mmCIF file of C-alpha atoms in Angstrom:
data_model
loop_
_atom_site.group_PDB
_atom_site.id
_atom_site.type_symbol
_atom_site.label_atom_id
_atom_site.label_comp_id
_atom_site.label_asym_id
_atom_site.label_seq_id
_atom_site.Cartn_x
_atom_site.Cartn_y
_atom_site.Cartn_z
ATOM 1 C CA UNK A 2 0.000 0.000 0.000
ATOM 2 C CA UNK A 3 1.284 3.466 -0.920
ATOM 3 C CA UNK A 4 0.718 5.862 1.983
ATOM 4 C CA UNK A 5 0.099 9.526 1.220
ATOM 5 C CA UNK A 6 -0.439 11.937 4.099
ATOM 6 C CA UNK A 7 -2.741 14.641 2.759
ATOM 7 C CA UNK A 8 -2.710 17.579 5.194
ATOM 8 C CA UNK A 9 -1.132 15.291 7.795
ATOM 9 C CA UNK A 10 2.384 14.816 9.122
ATOM 10 C CA UNK A 11 4.208 12.197 11.165
ATOM 11 C CA UNK A 12 6.602 13.061 13.986
ATOM 12 C CA UNK A 13 7.858 11.842 17.346
ATOM 13 C CA UNK A 14 5.586 12.690 20.281
ATOM 14 C CA UNK A 15 6.560 15.049 23.086
ATOM 15 C CA UNK A 16 5.395 15.108 26.693
ATOM 16 C CA UNK A 17 2.853 17.843 25.982
ATOM 17 C CA UNK A 18 1.071 15.435 23.588
ATOM 18 C CA UNK A 19 0.294 12.953 26.333
ATOM 19 C CA UNK A 20 -3.252 14.156 27.081
ATOM 20 C CA UNK A 21 -4.265 14.169 23.417
ATOM 21 C CA UNK A 22 -2.871 10.646 22.969
ATOM 22 C CA UNK A 23 -4.792 9.446 26.030
ATOM 23 C CA UNK A 24 -7.976 10.895 24.527
ATOM 24 C CA UNK A 25 -7.190 9.146 21.226
ATOM 25 C CA UNK A 26 -6.738 5.814 23.032
ATOM 26 C CA UNK A 27 -10.063 6.423 24.754
ATOM 27 C CA UNK A 28 -11.776 6.502 21.347
ATOM 28 C CA UNK A 29 -10.222 3.181 20.385
ATOM 29 C CA UNK A 30 -12.317 0.014 20.640
ATOM 30 C CA UNK A 31 -9.422 -1.654 22.473
ATOM 31 C CA UNK A 32 -9.696 0.655 25.474
ATOM 32 C CA UNK A 33 -11.532 -0.740 28.487
ATOM 33 C CA UNK A 34 -10.612 2.243 30.621
ATOM 34 C CA UNK A 35 -13.232 5.007 30.872
ATOM 35 C CA UNK A 36 -10.987 7.304 32.907
ATOM 36 C CA UNK A 37 -8.838 9.438 30.586
ATOM 37 C CA UNK A 38 -6.749 10.518 33.568
ATOM 38 C CA UNK A 39 -5.893 6.865 34.217
ATOM 39 C CA UNK A 40 -5.001 6.355 30.550
ATOM 40 C CA UNK A 41 -2.748 9.400 30.692
ATOM 41 C CA UNK A 42 -1.020 8.142 33.825
ATOM 42 C CA UNK A 43 -0.514 4.687 32.301
ATOM 43 C CA UNK A 44 0.991 6.229 29.175
ATOM 44 C CA UNK A 45 3.284 8.445 31.246
ATOM 45 C CA UNK A 46 4.582 5.391 33.133
ATOM 46 C CA UNK A 47 5.210 3.556 29.860
ATOM 47 C CA UNK A 48 7.157 6.479 28.451
ATOM 48 C CA UNK A 49 9.347 6.689 31.552
ATOM 49 C CA UNK A 50 10.574 3.081 31.538
ATOM 50 C CA UNK A 51 14.337 2.713 31.175
ATOM 51 C CA UNK A 52 14.209 0.778 27.883
ATOM 52 C CA UNK A 53 11.923 3.246 26.058
ATOM 53 C CA UNK A 54 13.196 6.249 24.079
ATOM 54 C CA UNK A 55 10.285 8.543 23.276
ATOM 55 C CA UNK A 56 11.867 10.305 20.293
ATOM 56 C CA UNK A 57 12.755 6.961 18.655
ATOM 57 C CA UNK A 58 10.175 4.431 19.841
ATOM 58 C CA UNK A 59 6.883 6.295 19.276
ATOM 59 C CA UNK A 60 5.139 8.303 16.545
ATOM 60 C CA UNK A 61 2.092 10.536 16.160
ATOM 61 C CA UNK A 62 0.127 11.570 13.082
ATOM 62 C CA UNK A 63 -0.953 15.217 13.301
ATOM 63 C CA UNK A 64 -3.332 17.336 11.209
ATOM 64 C CA UNK A 65 -2.468 20.833 9.998
ATOM 65 C CA UNK A 66 -4.637 22.110 12.865
ATOM 66 C CA UNK A 67 -2.496 20.210 15.380
ATOM 67 C CA UNK A 68 -4.965 17.438 16.172
ATOM 68 C CA UNK A 69 -3.354 14.069 16.914
ATOM 69 C CA UNK A 70 -5.202 11.415 14.895
ATOM 70 C CA UNK A 71 -2.725 8.528 15.053
ATOM 71 C CA UNK A 72 -0.275 7.074 17.564
ATOM 72 C CA UNK A 73 2.004 4.061 17.739
ATOM 73 C CA UNK A 74 4.825 2.816 19.917
ATOM 74 C CA UNK A 75 7.098 -0.211 19.971
ATOM 75 C CA UNK A 76 9.008 -1.617 22.926
ATOM 76 C CA UNK A 77 10.810 -4.691 24.165
ATOM 77 C CA UNK A 78 8.412 -7.101 25.828
ATOM 78 C CA UNK A 79 10.675 -7.125 28.863
ATOM 79 C CA UNK A 80 13.993 -5.549 29.786
ATOM 80 C CA UNK A 81 16.913 -6.829 27.691
ATOM 81 C CA UNK A 82 14.670 -9.338 25.888
ATOM 82 C CA UNK A 83 15.429 -8.139 22.374
ATOM 83 C CA UNK A 84 13.726 -11.059 20.598
ATOM 84 C CA UNK A 85 10.177 -10.049 21.539
ATOM 85 C CA UNK A 86 8.630 -6.667 20.845
ATOM 86 C CA UNK A 87 5.141 -5.304 21.477
ATOM 87 C CA UNK A 88 3.341 -2.851 19.221
ATOM 88 C CA UNK A 89 0.482 -0.455 19.988
ATOM 89 C CA UNK A 90 -1.367 1.361 17.203
ATOM 90 C CA UNK A 91 -4.293 3.766 17.588
ATOM 91 C CA UNK A 92 -6.015 5.733 14.811
ATOM 92 C CA UNK A 93 -8.902 8.155 15.204
ATOM 93 C CA UNK A 94 -12.094 6.524 13.819
ATOM 94 C CA UNK A 95 -12.595 9.465 11.471
ATOM 95 C CA UNK A 96 -9.165 8.945 9.883
ATOM 96 C CA UNK A 97 -9.172 5.188 9.393
ATOM 97 C CA UNK A 98 -8.803 3.473 6.016
ATOM 98 C CA UNK A 99 -6.424 6.207 4.835
ATOM 99 C CA UNK A 100 -3.209 4.234 5.334
ATOM 100 C CA UNK A 101 -2.283 5.784 8.684
ATOM 101 C CA UNK A 102 -2.239 2.466 10.546
ATOM 102 C CA UNK A 103 -0.126 0.917 7.783
ATOM 103 C CA UNK A 104 2.406 3.735 8.017
ATOM 104 C CA UNK A 105 2.593 3.474 11.809
ATOM 105 C CA UNK A 106 3.107 -0.288 11.616
ATOM 106 C CA UNK A 107 5.886 0.171 9.044
ATOM 107 C CA UNK A 108 7.622 2.719 11.283
ATOM 108 C CA UNK A 109 7.381 0.391 14.279
ATOM 109 C CA UNK A 110 8.704 -2.577 12.314
ATOM 110 C CA UNK A 111 11.665 -0.554 11.074
ATOM 111 C CA UNK A 112 12.511 0.498 14.627
ATOM 112 C CA UNK A 113 12.179 -3.085 15.867
ATOM 113 C CA UNK A 114 14.597 -4.215 13.142
ATOM 114 C CA UNK A 115 17.111 -1.655 14.395
ATOM 115 C CA UNK A 116 16.733 -2.853 17.979
ATOM 116 C CA UNK A 117 16.932 -6.548 17.096
ATOM 117 C CA UNK A 118 20.662 -6.182 16.421
ATOM 118 C CA UNK A 119 20.914 -6.915 20.157
ATOM 119 C CA UNK A 120 18.791 -10.080 19.847
ATOM 120 C CA UNK A 121 19.947 -13.671 20.039
ATOM 121 C CA UNK A 122 20.427 -15.192 16.568
ATOM 122 C CA UNK A 123 19.160 -18.563 17.809
ATOM 123 C CA UNK A 124 15.597 -17.392 18.399
ATOM 124 C CA UNK A 125 12.923 -15.767 16.261
ATOM 125 C CA UNK A 126 12.534 -12.007 16.531
ATOM 126 C CA UNK A 127 8.813 -11.295 16.671
ATOM 127 C CA UNK A 128 6.563 -8.239 16.939
ATOM 128 C CA UNK A 129 3.143 -8.685 18.575
ATOM 129 C CA UNK A 130 0.040 -6.619 19.265
ATOM 130 C CA UNK A 131 -3.024 -7.386 21.390
ATOM 131 C CA UNK A 132 -6.325 -6.591 19.659
ATOM 132 C CA UNK A 133 -9.831 -6.624 21.100
ATOM 133 C CA UNK A 134 -12.196 -9.128 19.517
ATOM 134 C CA UNK A 135 -14.550 -6.169 18.979
ATOM 135 C CA UNK A 136 -11.999 -4.234 16.936
ATOM 136 C CA UNK A 137 -12.575 -5.762 13.504
ATOM 137 C CA UNK A 138 -10.805 -2.856 11.809
ATOM 138 C CA UNK A 139 -7.530 -3.479 13.677
ATOM 139 C CA UNK A 140 -7.730 -7.237 13.097
ATOM 140 C CA UNK A 141 -8.075 -6.649 9.351
ATOM 141 C CA UNK A 142 -5.159 -4.180 9.324
ATOM 142 C CA UNK A 143 -2.780 -6.575 11.067
ATOM 143 C CA UNK A 144 -3.847 -9.487 8.893
ATOM 144 C CA UNK A 145 -3.212 -7.426 5.756
ATOM 145 C CA UNK A 146 0.272 -6.541 7.039
ATOM 146 C CA UNK A 147 1.224 -10.192 7.466
ATOM 147 C CA UNK A 148 0.439 -10.697 11.154
ATOM 148 C CA UNK A 149 -1.231 -13.916 12.274
ATOM 149 C CA UNK A 150 -3.335 -14.670 15.341
ATOM 150 C CA UNK A 151 -1.161 -16.718 17.701
ATOM 151 C CA UNK A 152 -3.161 -16.846 20.932
ATOM 152 C CA UNK A 153 -6.204 -15.494 22.756
ATOM 153 C CA UNK A 154 -6.880 -14.293 26.270
ATOM 154 C CA UNK A 155 -9.517 -12.616 28.390
ATOM 155 C CA UNK A 156 -8.918 -9.146 29.782
ATOM 156 C CA UNK A 157 -10.901 -8.593 32.962
ATOM 157 C CA UNK A 158 -11.517 -5.280 34.709
ATOM 158 C CA UNK A 159 -12.540 -6.205 38.237
ATOM 159 C CA UNK A 160 -14.072 -3.937 40.853
ATOM 160 C CA UNK A 161 -12.469 -4.144 44.281
ATOM 161 C CA UNK A 162 -13.429 -2.838 47.688
ATOM 162 C CA UNK A 163 -11.664 0.204 49.083
ATOM 163 C CA UNK A 164 -10.000 -1.824 51.841
ATOM 164 C CA UNK A 165 -8.349 -4.068 49.268
ATOM 165 C CA UNK A 166 -7.444 -1.169 47.008
ATOM 166 C CA UNK A 167 -5.551 0.615 49.764
ATOM 167 C CA UNK A 168 -3.060 -2.255 49.917
ATOM 168 C CA UNK A 169 -1.817 -1.467 46.440
ATOM 169 C CA UNK A 170 -0.934 1.978 45.088
ATOM 170 C CA UNK A 171 -2.377 1.278 41.646
ATOM 171 C CA UNK A 172 -5.649 -0.056 42.989
ATOM 172 C CA UNK A 173 -6.006 2.706 45.514
ATOM 173 C CA UNK A 174 -5.824 5.302 42.738
ATOM 174 C CA UNK A 175 -8.270 3.673 40.324
ATOM 175 C CA UNK A 176 -10.326 1.194 42.371
ATOM 176 C CA UNK A 177 -10.087 -1.515 39.743
ATOM 177 C CA UNK A 178 -7.810 -4.322 38.680
ATOM 178 C CA UNK A 179 -7.077 -5.387 35.099
ATOM 179 C CA UNK A 180 -6.186 -9.066 34.632
ATOM 180 C CA UNK A 181 -5.172 -10.950 31.467
ATOM 181 C CA UNK A 182 -6.270 -14.604 31.400
ATOM 182 C CA UNK A 183 -4.753 -16.813 28.684
ATOM 183 C CA UNK A 184 -7.219 -19.057 26.876
ATOM 184 C CA UNK A 185 -6.215 -22.600 25.965
ATOM 185 C CA UNK A 186 -8.953 -23.080 23.402
ATOM 186 C CA UNK A 187 -9.565 -22.996 19.665
ATOM 187 C CA UNK A 188 -13.137 -21.768 20.110
ATOM 188 C CA UNK A 189 -14.113 -18.912 17.833
ATOM 189 C CA UNK A 190 -14.395 -15.462 19.376
ATOM 190 C CA UNK A 191 -17.863 -13.937 19.458
ATOM 191 C CA UNK A 192 -17.277 -10.305 18.466
ATOM 192 C CA UNK A 193 -20.474 -9.248 20.282
ATOM 193 C CA UNK A 194 -19.612 -11.012 23.514
ATOM 194 C CA UNK A 195 -19.064 -8.705 26.455
ATOM 195 C CA UNK A 196 -20.003 -9.433 30.050
ATOM 196 C CA UNK A 197 -20.788 -7.012 32.826
ATOM 197 C CA UNK A 198 -22.023 -7.273 36.415
ATOM 198 C CA UNK A 199 -21.512 -5.281 39.636
ATOM 199 C CA UNK A 200 -18.380 -7.208 40.684
ATOM 200 C CA UNK A 201 -16.888 -7.811 37.242
ATOM 201 C CA UNK A 202 -16.867 -4.470 35.444
ATOM 202 C CA UNK A 203 -16.102 -5.935 32.047
ATOM 203 C CA UNK A 204 -14.648 -9.031 30.429
ATOM 204 C CA UNK A 205 -13.439 -8.975 26.857
ATOM 205 C CA UNK A 206 -11.590 -11.392 24.618
ATOM 206 C CA UNK A 207 -8.379 -10.354 22.909
ATOM 207 C CA UNK A 208 -6.239 -11.886 20.198
ATOM 208 C CA UNK A 209 -2.480 -11.530 19.936
ATOM 209 C CA UNK A 210 -1.337 -10.855 16.361
ATOM 210 C CA UNK A 211 2.319 -11.702 15.715
ATOM 211 C CA UNK A 212 4.771 -11.221 12.858
ATOM 212 C CA UNK A 213 8.214 -12.827 12.736
ATOM 213 C CA UNK A 214 10.703 -10.182 11.626
ATOM 214 C CA UNK A 215 13.702 -12.523 11.610
ATOM 215 C CA UNK A 216 13.694 -16.320 12.024
ATOM 216 C CA UNK A 217 16.195 -17.810 14.448
ATOM 217 C CA UNK A 218 19.107 -19.934 13.260
ATOM 218 C CA UNK A 219 17.529 -23.100 14.608
ATOM 219 C CA UNK A 220 14.471 -22.486 12.415
ATOM 220 C CA UNK A 221 16.669 -21.814 9.377
ATOM 221 C CA UNK A 222 18.576 -25.073 9.896
ATOM 222 C CA UNK A 223 15.336 -26.990 10.326
ATOM 223 C CA UNK A 224 13.918 -25.527 7.100
ATOM 224 C CA UNK A 225 17.097 -26.432 5.190
ATOM 225 C CA UNK A 226 16.925 -30.027 6.445
ATOM 226 C CA UNK A 227 13.256 -30.275 5.498
ATOM 227 C CA UNK A 228 13.987 -28.912 2.014
ATOM 228 C CA UNK A 229 16.831 -31.401 1.485
ATOM 229 C CA UNK A 230 14.723 -34.347 2.639
ATOM 230 C CA UNK A 231 11.868 -33.253 0.364
ATOM 231 C CA UNK A 232 14.127 -32.979 -2.699
ATOM 232 C CA UNK A 233 15.949 -36.233 -2.031
#
């Protein structure tokens, strides 16, 4: 896909963009968090981690009026684990299907390829993104860009009593707990399925879309052996 940014520009975000990006995430179908302040605080924490460089690891798409309509970031899944990267992409609903998500994914993949120079050659280098089962647009974008669904999990937002919340700084601020539960099932996801009750604020299924950016040496050797056996 050829991406043309008509009256739009891409740049690295700055700290003063953080509120606008939180509001953009709030518009996204993937967001289970109704509190924009909490989204802003979560984003601020992510930006301040030691292995994240804001001017290199994140991008925004901005209109000529200064409105942020796209955001993406890429980061190592855990500190010094250079074989696994996570990707987040958000595009304003009014600006979808214009190639913005594709551009942001390309930028993130290029950055991940730069960072994977530190990765072990014996293991695959992979880039993954978690997508809500309700977000059909994002699922189609990742599929088109060569990502495949590798696993599913439930994300639960659970209400907790104030006495419990006070024992943990995060819970005491927001009064809720988000939990990811991995599913060991091949059952199809119902895109309309969403559960709510007074104790369980919301439960939603997610899929993890993954793309291998560089196969590990062990995989390359295995493929060579398979090819030789097949041709023999």
